[in-house]
Amino acid sequence: MLQAMKKIYLFILCLSAIAAGCYKDKGNYDYVDVPAPVMSGLDSVYHVMSGDSLIVAPVITLNSGPNDYSCEWKINVPERATTDDYFTRDLRIVYGLGAARYTVLLKVTDNNTGQKYYYDFIISGQTAFTRGSLVLSGDAGSTSLSFIKPDGTLQADIYEAINKTVLPGGPRQIVQVRNQFYMNQITQYWLTFGGNEGGVLIDANTLGKVRSLKENFYQPMAAARADYFLRNLNGTTTAIINDQLFMGTFETAPFGSYYGFFGVAVNGEYKLAPQLLQELTENGQAVSHFLGFDKEKQRFVRFLPGTYLDTTYTVFDSAFVPKDLGMDLLYMEKFSDNDIYAFCDSLGKTMQLRFGLNWRDGRQQFNAREMKKFKGDSLVTATTKWAVSPVGVFYFSGNGKIYRFNPLNEEIRELNAAFGGKDITLLKIEQNGNVLVVGVEGELHILDTSVGHFGDLIRKTTGIPGSPTDIFIRE
């Protein structure tokens, strides 16, 4: 009897399930596809000067009924790791961010349906110093920073005007600070000069002082002589300071207070000449190694990032002895790691060296291929300046003139431009070798060195304070 009752109950449950499955669903499944709002008047990029009003007022028309909508604007500010948010139909603000590109997300909510729609665009912030040229100049007594506007107008001594102070003498370099892997924007510049003060870091947007070189150490330095600065792709700087190699800190967040600070020098017994060559890893994301020159022991030395390896390399070929050169380095530059040139002084005679390196991934090969007297030896003076072009030629100065040297056929050709016999204080290649910038006392000359041209004058700027030593062109 009990077994029979169980079978009856089971039969009833099955019937109930079948009945439920057959119950007619009276729900409304007639969906209506509401077209997205019609958007007009929203550009992809907005250019705005710092301090100016920025107005973004798109026309939005809903297709769902009354034109009842709300907007949320989110400006991504990566240097602060946050967003600036606004909740008005139009974006109307006084732009106070820097000279950088900021992505913006606009969220439109249709209040009739609750549906949200998303649009993005870019704000390209600019300041008065976003486009133009910075010129470092001066003499032994003081250093000046000037700005040349795109229209050619010169603003001399702009650093002094903004910061109400005069920089020490002995101008040397302008080095940009730009993190290729974070924002990829120029945020600051190093200005370096002689003496124990060494340099100053300034804001790229305002040219206001950020801090001195001596303050850019975890433990402030009593003296910081800036011999040579080299920009790194990650927004830090490798520097030769007090004849020693220093690496900028990158272990913190790029917007951290101590990012780019210097710690202690790379340990080792060496005194570096004020030049340094670097080679990147094969993926181009980091530094593989550095080539330096010990000016006291007169030899080429090897560094890994943070490590001094001295002359722990194997020499191939025998044109010269890189571990005991017996000469002073005048200038060195490379077209590739396998095609490096150095010009050295040997008891008043200029020697030309050519060599190659194979130091990646732990390899230690130094190919000393060639050494001979430089064909332009008689033109080289104690104040000769050098520059290298990516097209495979060198430029050098001597006695108020500039010469082009092709190392393949050893042709030396004097450039067309004349400088009134003034000493050349600046040579710098720009625009992939098509332009050569020349500095003499009080003047800046832009020369055409493109194919078929040999230093024809494009334009000249006068009124530069003192003698130019470096220029940074920002376009």
mmCIF file with all atom_site columns, N, CA and C in Angstrom, residues 406-435:
data_model
loop_
_atom_site.group_PDB
_atom_site.id
_atom_site.type_symbol
_atom_site.label_atom_id
_atom_site.label_alt_id
_atom_site.label_comp_id
_atom_site.label_asym_id
_atom_site.label_entity_id
_atom_site.label_seq_id
_atom_site.pdbx_PDB_ins_code
_atom_site.Cartn_x
_atom_site.Cartn_y
_atom_site.Cartn_z
_atom_site.occupancy
_atom_site.B_iso_or_equiv
_atom_site.pdbx_formal_charge
_atom_site.auth_seq_id
_atom_site.auth_comp_id
_atom_site.auth_asym_id
_atom_site.auth_atom_id
_atom_site.pdbx_PDB_model_num
ATOM 1  N N  . ASN A 1 406 ? 83.068 63.842 -44.510 1.00 0.00 ? 406 ASN A N  1
ATOM 2  C CA . ASN A 1 406 ? 82.505 62.544 -44.857 1.00 0.00 ? 406 ASN A CA 1
ATOM 3  C C  . ASN A 1 406 ? 83.564 61.478 -44.577 1.00 0.00 ? 406 ASN A C  1
ATOM 4  N N  . PRO A 1 407 ? 83.355 60.634 -43.571 1.00 0.00 ? 407 PRO A N  1
ATOM 5  C CA . PRO A 1 407 ? 84.395 59.664 -43.223 1.00 0.00 ? 407 PRO A CA 1
ATOM 6  C C  . PRO A 1 407 ? 84.592 58.565 -44.255 1.00 0.00 ? 407 PRO A C  1
ATOM 7  N N  . LEU A 1 408 ? 83.642 58.384 -45.174 1.00 0.00 ? 408 LEU A N  1
ATOM 8  C CA . LEU A 1 408 ? 83.778 57.315 -46.165 1.00 0.00 ? 408 LEU A CA 1
ATOM 9  C C  . LEU A 1 408 ? 84.814 57.666 -47.232 1.00 0.00 ? 408 LEU A C  1
ATOM 10 N N  . ASN A 1 409 ? 84.736 58.895 -47.732 1.00 0.00 ? 409 ASN A N  1
ATOM 11 C CA . ASN A 1 409 ? 85.720 59.298 -48.749 1.00 0.00 ? 409 ASN A CA 1
ATOM 12 C C  . ASN A 1 409 ? 86.682 60.363 -48.248 1.00 0.00 ? 409 ASN A C  1
ATOM 13 N N  . GLU A 1 410 ? 86.541 60.728 -46.959 1.00 0.00 ? 410 GLU A N  1
ATOM 14 C CA . GLU A 1 410 ? 87.404 61.699 -46.292 1.00 0.00 ? 410 GLU A CA 1
ATOM 15 C C  . GLU A 1 410 ? 87.342 63.092 -46.931 1.00 0.00 ? 410 GLU A C  1
ATOM 16 N N  . GLU A 1 411 ? 86.231 63.402 -47.571 1.00 0.00 ? 411 GLU A N  1
ATOM 17 C CA . GLU A 1 411 ? 86.056 64.737 -48.124 1.00 0.00 ? 411 GLU A CA 1
ATOM 18 C C  . GLU A 1 411 ? 85.774 65.737 -47.013 1.00 0.00 ? 411 GLU A C  1
ATOM 19 N N  . ILE A 1 412 ? 86.465 66.863 -47.025 1.00 0.00 ? 412 ILE A N  1
ATOM 20 C CA . ILE A 1 412 ? 86.217 67.962 -46.102 1.00 0.00 ? 412 ILE A CA 1
ATOM 21 C C  . ILE A 1 412 ? 85.813 69.174 -46.932 1.00 0.00 ? 412 ILE A C  1
ATOM 22 N N  . ARG A 1 413 ? 84.656 69.730 -46.600 1.00 0.00 ? 413 ARG A N  1
ATOM 23 C CA . ARG A 1 413 ? 84.128 70.860 -47.373 1.00 0.00 ? 413 ARG A CA 1
ATOM 24 C C  . ARG A 1 413 ? 83.685 71.968 -46.429 1.00 0.00 ? 413 ARG A C  1
ATOM 25 N N  . GLU A 1 414 ? 84.135 73.192 -46.677 1.00 0.00 ? 414 GLU A N  1
ATOM 26 C CA . GLU A 1 414 ? 83.717 74.332 -45.872 1.00 0.00 ? 414 GLU A CA 1
ATOM 27 C C  . GLU A 1 414 ? 82.287 74.709 -46.225 1.00 0.00 ? 414 GLU A C  1
ATOM 28 N N  . LEU A 1 415 ? 81.475 74.982 -45.204 1.00 0.00 ? 415 LEU A N  1
ATOM 29 C CA . LEU A 1 415 ? 80.091 75.382 -45.451 1.00 0.00 ? 415 LEU A CA 1
ATOM 30 C C  . LEU A 1 415 ? 80.017 76.809 -45.975 1.00 0.00 ? 415 LEU A C  1
ATOM 31 N N  . ASN A 1 416 ? 78.902 77.131 -46.617 1.00 0.00 ? 416 ASN A N  1
ATOM 32 C CA . ASN A 1 416 ? 78.752 78.423 -47.287 1.00 0.00 ? 416 ASN A CA 1
ATOM 33 C C  . ASN A 1 416 ? 78.589 79.583 -46.324 1.00 0.00 ? 416 ASN A C  1
ATOM 34 N N  . ALA A 1 417 ? 77.955 79.356 -45.189 1.00 0.00 ? 417 ALA A N  1
ATOM 35 C CA . ALA A 1 417 ? 77.637 80.445 -44.273 1.00 0.00 ? 417 ALA A CA 1
ATOM 36 C C  . ALA A 1 417 ? 78.901 81.037 -43.663 1.00 0.00 ? 417 ALA A C  1
ATOM 37 N N  . ALA A 1 418 ? 78.863 82.344 -43.427 1.00 0.00 ? 418 ALA A N  1
ATOM 38 C CA . ALA A 1 418 ? 79.968 83.053 -42.784 1.00 0.00 ? 418 ALA A CA 1
ATOM 39 C C  . ALA A 1 418 ? 79.482 83.689 -41.484 1.00 0.00 ? 418 ALA A C  1
ATOM 40 N N  . PHE A 1 419 ? 80.390 83.828 -40.532 1.00 0.00 ? 419 PHE A N  1
ATOM 41 C CA . PHE A 1 419 ? 80.000 84.293 -39.196 1.00 0.00 ? 419 PHE A CA 1
ATOM 42 C C  . PHE A 1 419 ? 80.868 85.458 -38.727 1.00 0.00 ? 419 PHE A C  1
ATOM 43 N N  . GLY A 1 420 ? 81.451 86.183 -39.674 1.00 0.00 ? 420 GLY A N  1
ATOM 44 C CA . GLY A 1 420 ? 82.216 87.366 -39.329 1.00 0.00 ? 420 GLY A CA 1
ATOM 45 C C  . GLY A 1 420 ? 83.446 87.094 -38.496 1.00 0.00 ? 420 GLY A C  1
ATOM 46 N N  . GLY A 1 421 ? 83.986 85.894 -38.596 1.00 0.00 ? 421 GLY A N  1
ATOM 47 C CA . GLY A 1 421 ? 85.187 85.562 -37.832 1.00 0.00 ? 421 GLY A CA 1
ATOM 48 C C  . GLY A 1 421 ? 84.935 85.227 -36.379 1.00 0.00 ? 421 GLY A C  1
ATOM 49 N N  . LYS A 1 422 ? 83.666 85.220 -35.953 1.00 0.00 ? 422 LYS A N  1
ATOM 50 C CA . LYS A 1 422 ? 83.357 84.913 -34.552 1.00 0.00 ? 422 LYS A CA 1
ATOM 51 C C  . LYS A 1 422 ? 83.585 83.438 -34.258 1.00 0.00 ? 422 LYS A C  1
ATOM 52 N N  . ASP A 1 423 ? 83.964 83.151 -33.030 1.00 0.00 ? 423 ASP A N  1
ATOM 53 C CA . ASP A 1 423 ? 84.185 81.770 -32.613 1.00 0.00 ? 423 ASP A CA 1
ATOM 54 C C  . ASP A 1 423 ? 82.855 81.024 -32.536 1.00 0.00 ? 423 ASP A C  1
ATOM 55 N N  . ILE A 1 424 ? 82.835 79.792 -33.042 1.00 0.00 ? 424 ILE A N  1
ATOM 56 C CA . ILE A 1 424 ? 81.620 78.970 -33.003 1.00 0.00 ? 424 ILE A CA 1
ATOM 57 C C  . ILE A 1 424 ? 81.493 78.357 -31.611 1.00 0.00 ? 424 ILE A C  1
ATOM 58 N N  . THR A 1 425 ? 80.333 78.546 -30.977 1.00 0.00 ? 425 THR A N  1
ATOM 59 C CA . THR A 1 425 ? 80.119 78.005 -29.632 1.00 0.00 ? 425 THR A CA 1
ATOM 60 C C  . THR A 1 425 ? 79.049 76.926 -29.581 1.00 0.00 ? 425 THR A C  1
ATOM 61 N N  . LEU A 1 426 ? 78.334 76.735 -30.696 1.00 0.00 ? 426 LEU A N  1
ATOM 62 C CA . LEU A 1 426 ? 77.268 75.731 -30.727 1.00 0.00 ? 426 LEU A CA 1
ATOM 63 C C  . LEU A 1 426 ? 77.151 75.148 -32.127 1.00 0.00 ? 426 LEU A C  1
ATOM 64 N N  . LEU A 1 427 ? 77.136 73.820 -32.205 1.00 0.00 ? 427 LEU A N  1
ATOM 65 C CA . LEU A 1 427 ? 76.778 73.090 -33.418 1.00 0.00 ? 427 LEU A CA 1
ATOM 66 C C  . LEU A 1 427 ? 75.783 72.021 -33.006 1.00 0.00 ? 427 LEU A C  1
ATOM 67 N N  . LYS A 1 428 ? 74.616 71.992 -33.663 1.00 0.00 ? 428 LYS A N  1
ATOM 68 C CA . LYS A 1 428 ? 73.621 70.985 -33.319 1.00 0.00 ? 428 LYS A CA 1
ATOM 69 C C  . LYS A 1 428 ? 72.785 70.646 -34.549 1.00 0.00 ? 428 LYS A C  1
ATOM 70 N N  . ILE A 1 429 ? 72.661 69.358 -34.819 1.00 0.00 ? 429 ILE A N  1
ATOM 71 C CA . ILE A 1 429 ? 71.880 68.867 -35.944 1.00 0.00 ? 429 ILE A CA 1
ATOM 72 C C  . ILE A 1 429 ? 70.410 68.760 -35.547 1.00 0.00 ? 429 ILE A C  1
ATOM 73 N N  . GLU A 1 430 ? 69.520 69.186 -36.442 1.00 0.00 ? 430 GLU A N  1
ATOM 74 C CA . GLU A 1 430 ? 68.085 69.077 -36.237 1.00 0.00 ? 430 GLU A CA 1
ATOM 75 C C  . GLU A 1 430 ? 67.434 68.530 -37.512 1.00 0.00 ? 430 GLU A C  1
ATOM 76 N N  . GLN A 1 431 ? 66.187 68.102 -37.386 1.00 0.00 ? 431 GLN A N  1
ATOM 77 C CA . GLN A 1 431 ? 65.361 67.652 -38.517 1.00 0.00 ? 431 GLN A CA 1
ATOM 78 C C  . GLN A 1 431 ? 66.063 66.583 -39.352 1.00 0.00 ? 431 GLN A C  1
ATOM 79 N N  . ASN A 1 432 ? 66.561 65.564 -38.634 1.00 0.00 ? 432 ASN A N  1
ATOM 80 C CA . ASN A 1 432 ? 67.156 64.396 -39.292 1.00 0.00 ? 432 ASN A CA 1
ATOM 81 C C  . ASN A 1 432 ? 68.296 64.749 -40.244 1.00 0.00 ? 432 ASN A C  1
ATOM 82 N N  . GLY A 1 433 ? 69.061 65.753 -39.872 1.00 0.00 ? 433 GLY A N  1
ATOM 83 C CA . GLY A 1 433 ? 70.219 66.125 -40.663 1.00 0.00 ? 433 GLY A CA 1
ATOM 84 C C  . GLY A 1 433 ? 69.976 67.206 -41.688 1.00 0.00 ? 433 GLY A C  1
ATOM 85 N N  . ASN A 1 434 ? 68.760 67.683 -41.806 1.00 0.00 ? 434 ASN A N  1
ATOM 86 C CA . ASN A 1 434 ? 68.435 68.699 -42.815 1.00 0.00 ? 434 ASN A CA 1
ATOM 87 C C  . ASN A 1 434 ? 68.749 70.118 -42.357 1.00 0.00 ? 434 ASN A C  1
ATOM 88 N N  . VAL A 1 435 ? 68.955 70.297 -41.058 1.00 0.00 ? 435 VAL A N  1
ATOM 89 C CA . VAL A 1 435 ? 69.207 71.625 -40.502 1.00 0.00 ? 435 VAL A CA 1
ATOM 90 C C  . VAL A 1 435 ? 70.387 71.547 -39.531 1.00 0.00 ? 435 VAL A C  1
#
